[in-house]
């Protein structure tokens, strides 16, 4: 099902060290309700039946509930909120979102330990709020999809985080390798690990998800680092075609964007058995660490 990813505003109550949209909070205001309505109408006509309300923090937008209701009345099938998760700690607000017909909640958590998460998102008490939000969503029997960004600060905690998420009965979790743009670009020496060093921890976390029958996946980690775990590669197995409506542009096909501009491969990828299905890493990664980790696969 085709998805529309709508950035509803550029305000946020976190200050994440890895935020890819960092500077936009200085230059852009929230979209008006009228603007959001037009986008919803256009994208529905364009074939999208799934809408994601996202960045920065959609729950800070005063018209989010009205926007969800409007999308429901247009007959979008899946209505998802991607959030830093803090405002889901307010159970009454979550109930209002559910009544408006949100079908999927996508909070983010970036550490098993409170300190790790709070330092990464630049906000004290954020971890407790996200955990309370997940508990509220579970009590209200919602579909909970978790996103965690992998950084130098948290990768050793990822297996413990996976176990915690399984015990909180989330529906799905995803570990996304930090994309070196925005704040992540500014902080890259401090926060970006090598892919090789994170892999044992990520595979262990995936094993835990599998054991607990929770759908789990990774993003931005190519096949050559994911052998025996190819089932978890989100771009290959799970990602729907998506149109992104950002502040200053609209990207009709995010899949095309990743293949043609966002990600990169090197000369040796031509020798790899996965070359046709692998997108490669985000192009900024090899600019930082080179290509030596990406060894072509020549047997399966
Ligand atoms: S060597 Fe290149 S094509 Fe092969 S899996 Fe790695 S990044 Fe992908």
Short mmCIF file of C-alpha atoms and ligand atoms in Angstrom, two decimals:
data_model
loop_
_atom_site.label_atom_id
_atom_site.label_comp_id
_atom_site.label_asym_id
_atom_site.label_seq_id
_atom_site.Cartn_x
_atom_site.Cartn_y
_atom_site.Cartn_z
CA UNK A 1 0.00 0.00 0.00
CA UNK A 2 1.43 3.40 -0.96
CA UNK A 3 2.23 5.69 1.95
CA UNK A 4 2.23 9.48 2.33
CA UNK A 5 4.75 10.80 4.85
CA UNK A 6 3.64 14.29 5.88
CA UNK A 7 5.89 16.56 7.90
CA UNK A 8 3.28 18.60 9.77
CA UNK A 9 5.60 21.07 11.46
CA UNK A 10 9.12 21.73 12.56
CA UNK A 11 8.78 22.28 16.29
CA UNK A 12 10.12 19.73 18.73
CA UNK A 13 10.48 19.30 22.48
CA UNK A 14 13.63 17.16 22.07
CA UNK A 15 17.12 18.14 20.93
CA UNK A 16 18.38 14.89 19.48
CA UNK A 17 22.08 14.60 18.74
CA UNK A 18 21.18 12.58 15.61
CA UNK A 19 18.27 14.66 14.24
CA UNK A 20 18.46 14.79 10.44
CA UNK A 21 16.23 17.86 10.27
CA UNK A 22 17.98 19.96 12.89
CA UNK A 23 18.23 23.39 11.20
CA UNK A 24 14.66 23.35 9.97
CA UNK A 25 13.34 24.37 13.37
CA UNK A 26 15.06 27.71 12.77
CA UNK A 27 13.53 28.31 9.36
CA UNK A 28 10.07 26.74 9.11
CA UNK A 29 6.79 27.14 10.94
CA UNK A 30 4.11 24.55 11.49
CA UNK A 31 1.89 23.82 8.54
CA UNK A 32 -1.61 25.27 8.81
CA UNK A 33 -4.60 22.95 9.04
CA UNK A 34 -5.71 24.18 5.60
CA UNK A 35 -2.33 23.22 4.17
CA UNK A 36 -2.46 19.76 5.78
CA UNK A 37 -5.98 19.19 4.42
CA UNK A 38 -4.84 20.00 0.89
CA UNK A 39 -1.86 17.65 1.18
CA UNK A 40 -4.10 14.86 2.47
CA UNK A 41 -6.53 15.33 -0.41
CA UNK A 42 -3.75 15.44 -3.04
CA UNK A 43 -1.94 12.39 -1.74
CA UNK A 44 -5.14 10.37 -1.45
CA UNK A 45 -5.90 11.19 -5.10
CA UNK A 46 -2.31 10.25 -5.87
CA UNK A 47 -2.97 6.70 -4.63
CA UNK A 48 -1.82 6.83 -1.01
CA UNK A 49 -4.08 4.96 1.39
CA UNK A 50 -1.68 5.08 4.30
CA UNK A 51 -0.71 8.37 5.95
CA UNK A 52 2.08 9.07 8.42
CA UNK A 53 1.99 12.28 10.45
CA UNK A 54 5.54 12.98 11.40
CA UNK A 55 8.37 15.48 12.04
CA UNK A 56 9.31 16.93 13.88
CA UNK A 57 7.07 16.25 16.75
CA UNK A 58 3.53 15.93 15.37
CA UNK A 59 1.91 15.72 18.81
CA UNK A 60 2.91 19.37 19.36
CA UNK A 61 0.74 20.44 16.42
CA UNK A 62 -2.51 21.93 17.71
CA UNK A 63 -4.47 20.55 14.74
CA UNK A 64 -3.13 16.99 14.79
CA UNK A 65 -6.38 15.45 15.97
CA UNK A 66 -8.41 17.45 13.45
CA UNK A 67 -5.96 16.36 10.75
CA UNK A 68 -6.33 12.69 11.71
CA UNK A 69 -10.13 13.05 11.60
CA UNK A 70 -9.89 14.69 8.20
CA UNK A 71 -7.71 11.83 6.91
CA UNK A 72 -10.12 9.27 8.29
CA UNK A 73 -13.01 10.97 6.49
CA UNK A 74 -11.04 10.79 3.27
CA UNK A 75 -10.86 7.00 3.86
CA UNK A 76 -7.17 6.55 4.46
CA UNK A 77 -6.83 2.95 5.69
CA UNK A 78 -3.76 3.27 7.90
CA UNK A 79 -3.21 6.40 10.01
CA UNK A 80 0.12 6.44 11.77
CA UNK A 81 1.72 8.92 14.18
CA UNK A 82 5.53 8.92 14.26
CA UNK A 83 6.57 10.64 17.45
CA UNK A 84 9.37 11.02 19.94
CA UNK A 85 6.81 9.30 22.19
CA UNK A 86 6.86 11.74 25.09
CA UNK A 87 3.29 12.98 24.76
CA UNK A 88 1.93 9.44 24.68
CA UNK A 89 2.55 9.53 28.44
CA UNK A 90 -0.66 11.59 28.58
CA UNK A 91 -3.27 8.84 28.48
CA UNK A 92 -6.21 11.18 27.86
CA UNK A 93 -4.45 12.60 24.81
CA UNK A 94 -3.75 9.09 23.52
CA UNK A 95 -7.45 8.27 23.92
CA UNK A 96 -8.33 11.32 21.83
CA UNK A 97 -5.96 10.16 19.10
CA UNK A 98 -7.50 6.69 19.18
CA UNK A 99 -11.01 8.15 18.95
CA UNK A 100 -9.88 10.20 15.95
CA UNK A 101 -8.89 6.85 14.40
CA UNK A 102 -5.12 6.61 14.64
CA UNK A 103 -4.37 2.98 13.78
CA UNK A 104 -0.60 2.83 14.47
CA UNK A 105 1.58 4.57 17.04
CA UNK A 106 5.30 4.86 16.34
CA UNK A 107 7.18 6.12 19.42
CA UNK A 108 11.00 6.24 19.51
CA UNK A 109 13.32 5.03 22.21
CA UNK A 110 17.08 5.09 21.98
CA UNK A 111 18.41 3.39 25.07
CA UNK A 112 17.80 0.62 27.55
CA UNK A 113 19.16 2.96 30.19
CA UNK A 114 17.37 6.21 30.96
CA UNK A 115 20.67 8.14 30.96
CA UNK A 116 21.59 6.96 27.47
CA UNK A 117 18.24 7.92 25.96
CA UNK A 118 18.02 11.27 27.74
CA UNK A 119 21.53 12.31 26.71
CA UNK A 120 20.89 11.34 23.08
CA UNK A 121 17.60 13.26 22.89
CA UNK A 122 18.83 16.20 25.01
CA UNK A 123 15.85 16.12 27.39
CA UNK A 124 15.76 14.94 31.01
CA UNK A 125 12.80 12.66 31.89
CA UNK A 126 12.19 11.83 28.23
CA UNK A 127 12.88 8.08 28.76
CA UNK A 128 10.31 7.78 31.56
CA UNK A 129 7.73 9.56 29.41
CA UNK A 130 8.31 7.25 26.44
CA UNK A 131 8.10 4.15 28.64
CA UNK A 132 4.89 5.44 30.23
CA UNK A 133 3.60 6.20 26.72
CA UNK A 134 4.28 2.62 25.59
CA UNK A 135 2.52 1.28 28.70
CA UNK A 136 -0.50 3.53 28.01
CA UNK A 137 -0.66 2.36 24.41
CA UNK A 138 -0.43 -1.27 25.50
CA UNK A 139 -3.20 -0.82 28.08
CA UNK A 140 -5.33 0.72 25.34
CA UNK A 141 -4.52 -2.27 23.07
CA UNK A 142 -2.84 -0.25 20.34
CA UNK A 143 -0.49 -1.23 17.56
CA UNK A 144 2.95 -0.05 18.80
CA UNK A 145 5.87 0.22 16.39
CA UNK A 146 9.18 1.29 17.90
CA UNK A 147 12.05 3.05 16.20
CA UNK A 148 15.51 3.24 17.73
CA UNK A 149 18.46 5.02 16.15
CA UNK A 150 21.76 3.16 16.53
CA UNK A 151 24.62 5.35 17.77
CA UNK A 152 27.97 4.97 19.53
CA UNK A 153 26.27 5.70 22.84
CA UNK A 154 23.60 3.00 22.69
CA UNK A 155 24.65 0.08 20.49
CA UNK A 156 25.86 -2.17 23.32
CA UNK A 157 22.46 -1.69 25.02
CA UNK A 158 20.43 -2.70 21.98
CA UNK A 159 19.92 -6.37 23.04
CA UNK A 160 18.72 -5.28 26.50
CA UNK A 161 16.44 -2.73 24.85
CA UNK A 162 15.04 -5.42 22.55
CA UNK A 163 14.23 -7.60 25.56
CA UNK A 164 12.57 -4.68 27.34
CA UNK A 165 10.44 -3.93 24.27
CA UNK A 166 9.38 -7.57 24.00
CA UNK A 167 8.36 -7.53 27.66
CA UNK A 168 6.37 -4.33 27.05
CA UNK A 169 4.48 -6.23 24.33
CA UNK A 170 5.21 -3.85 21.47
CA UNK A 171 4.03 -5.04 18.05
CA UNK A 172 7.23 -4.33 16.15
CA UNK A 173 10.65 -2.71 16.53
CA UNK A 174 13.22 -1.32 14.15
CA UNK A 175 16.86 -0.42 14.64
CA UNK A 176 17.90 2.30 12.19
CA UNK A 177 21.57 3.11 11.68
CA UNK A 178 22.15 6.82 12.30
CA UNK A 179 21.87 8.85 9.09
CA UNK A 180 24.71 11.39 9.03
CA UNK A 181 22.73 14.56 8.24
CA UNK A 182 21.64 17.57 10.31
CA UNK A 183 22.70 17.23 13.95
CA UNK A 184 24.17 13.81 13.26
CA UNK A 185 26.52 15.42 10.73
CA UNK A 186 27.58 18.04 13.28
CA UNK A 187 28.08 15.38 15.97
CA UNK A 188 29.37 12.59 13.75
CA UNK A 189 32.70 12.05 15.53
CA UNK A 190 30.85 11.70 18.82
CA UNK A 191 27.89 9.56 17.81
CA UNK A 192 28.51 7.49 14.66
CA UNK A 193 29.87 3.97 15.30
CA UNK A 194 31.22 1.70 12.58
CA UNK A 195 28.74 -0.80 11.23
CA UNK A 196 31.12 -3.66 11.97
CA UNK A 197 31.23 -2.91 15.70
CA UNK A 198 27.43 -2.74 16.07
CA UNK A 199 26.55 -5.88 14.12
CA UNK A 200 26.98 -8.53 16.90
CA UNK A 201 24.67 -6.51 19.17
CA UNK A 202 22.08 -5.95 16.46
CA UNK A 203 21.99 -9.63 15.56
CA UNK A 204 21.58 -10.53 19.22
CA UNK A 205 18.66 -8.08 19.48
CA UNK A 206 17.05 -9.61 16.37
CA UNK A 207 17.43 -13.08 17.92
CA UNK A 208 15.55 -11.82 20.98
CA UNK A 209 12.76 -10.35 18.83
CA UNK A 210 12.45 -13.61 16.94
CA UNK A 211 12.31 -15.64 20.15
CA UNK A 212 9.44 -13.48 21.41
CA UNK A 213 7.67 -13.50 18.01
CA UNK A 214 7.94 -9.73 17.65
CA UNK A 215 8.41 -8.38 14.13
CA UNK A 216 11.85 -6.77 14.11
CA UNK A 217 14.02 -5.17 11.48
CA UNK A 218 17.02 -3.01 10.69
CA UNK A 219 17.42 0.00 8.45
CA UNK A 220 20.47 1.25 6.53
CA UNK A 221 22.61 -1.86 7.08
CA UNK A 222 23.48 -3.59 3.79
CA UNK A 223 23.31 -7.31 3.08
CA UNK A 224 27.07 -7.91 3.37
CA UNK A 225 26.84 -7.09 7.10
CA UNK A 226 23.55 -8.92 7.63
CA UNK A 227 24.32 -12.44 6.43
CA UNK A 228 21.84 -14.99 7.87
CA UNK A 229 19.68 -12.06 8.98
CA UNK A 230 18.54 -10.83 5.56
CA UNK A 231 14.95 -11.38 6.70
CA UNK A 232 15.33 -8.30 8.92
CA UNK A 233 16.46 -5.80 6.27
CA UNK A 234 13.60 -3.28 6.22
CA UNK A 235 14.32 -1.78 2.79
CA UNK A 236 14.20 -5.23 1.19
CA UNK A 237 11.41 -6.88 3.16
CA UNK A 238 9.08 -4.29 4.62
CA UNK A 239 9.30 -0.72 3.32
CA UNK A 240 6.29 0.38 1.27
CA UNK A 241 6.57 2.90 -1.54
CA UNK A 242 6.39 6.32 0.09
CA UNK A 243 5.78 9.88 -1.04
CA UNK A 244 7.44 12.37 1.31
CA UNK A 245 6.02 15.86 1.79
CA UNK A 246 8.81 17.80 3.45
CA UNK A 247 9.07 21.52 4.20
CA UNK A 248 10.45 22.65 0.89
CA UNK A 249 9.91 19.75 -1.47
CA UNK A 250 7.80 16.71 -2.28
CA UNK A 251 9.56 13.45 -3.15
CA UNK A 252 7.20 11.30 -5.20
CA UNK A 253 9.12 8.06 -4.65
CA UNK A 254 11.33 7.72 -1.58
CA UNK A 255 12.45 4.32 -2.92
CA UNK A 256 13.79 5.99 -6.07
CA UNK A 257 15.41 8.71 -3.99
CA UNK A 258 17.28 6.17 -1.85
CA UNK A 259 18.51 4.23 -4.90
CA UNK A 260 19.43 7.22 -7.05
CA UNK A 261 20.66 9.84 -4.55
CA UNK A 262 20.49 8.93 -0.88
CA UNK A 263 22.53 5.71 -0.80
CA UNK A 264 25.78 4.68 -2.42
CA UNK A 265 27.78 1.68 -3.58
CA UNK A 266 31.40 1.19 -4.49
CA UNK A 267 33.18 -0.44 -7.36
CA UNK A 268 33.33 -3.85 -5.64
CA UNK A 269 29.53 -3.96 -5.24
CA UNK A 270 29.39 -4.91 -8.92
CA UNK A 271 30.94 -8.27 -7.94
CA UNK A 272 28.37 -8.86 -5.20
CA UNK A 273 25.51 -11.35 -5.53
CA UNK A 274 23.22 -8.88 -3.75
CA UNK A 275 24.05 -5.91 -5.95
CA UNK A 276 20.65 -5.84 -7.62
CA UNK A 277 18.64 -5.86 -4.40
CA UNK A 278 20.99 -3.99 -2.06
CA UNK A 279 20.71 -0.21 -1.72
CA UNK A 280 24.10 0.14 -0.01
CA UNK A 281 24.69 2.44 3.00
CA UNK A 282 23.59 6.08 3.17
CA UNK A 283 26.21 7.85 1.07
CA UNK A 284 27.54 9.91 4.01
CA UNK A 285 28.74 6.78 5.85
CA UNK A 286 31.60 5.75 3.51
CA UNK A 287 32.67 9.40 3.38
CA UNK A 288 33.38 9.01 7.11
CA UNK A 289 34.63 5.42 7.39
CA UNK A 290 35.43 4.31 3.85
CA UNK A 291 34.31 1.13 2.09
CA UNK A 292 36.47 -1.60 3.64
CA UNK A 293 33.61 -3.07 5.70
CA UNK A 294 31.46 -3.71 2.62
CA UNK A 295 32.87 -6.98 1.31
CA UNK A 296 31.02 -8.38 -1.72
CA UNK A 297 29.02 -11.55 -1.14
CA UNK A 298 30.05 -14.26 -3.56
CA UNK A 299 28.29 -17.31 -2.13
CA UNK A 300 24.89 -17.84 -0.48
S1 LIG B 1 29.03 -5.35 -1.12
FE1 LIG B 1 27.77 -3.66 -1.85
S2 LIG B 1 26.05 -4.59 -2.95
FE2 LIG B 1 27.02 -6.19 -1.71
S3 LIG B 1 25.80 -6.20 0.14
FE3 LIG B 1 27.57 -4.85 0.51
S4 LIG B 1 26.89 -2.79 0.01
FE4 LIG B 1 25.41 -4.24 -0.84
#
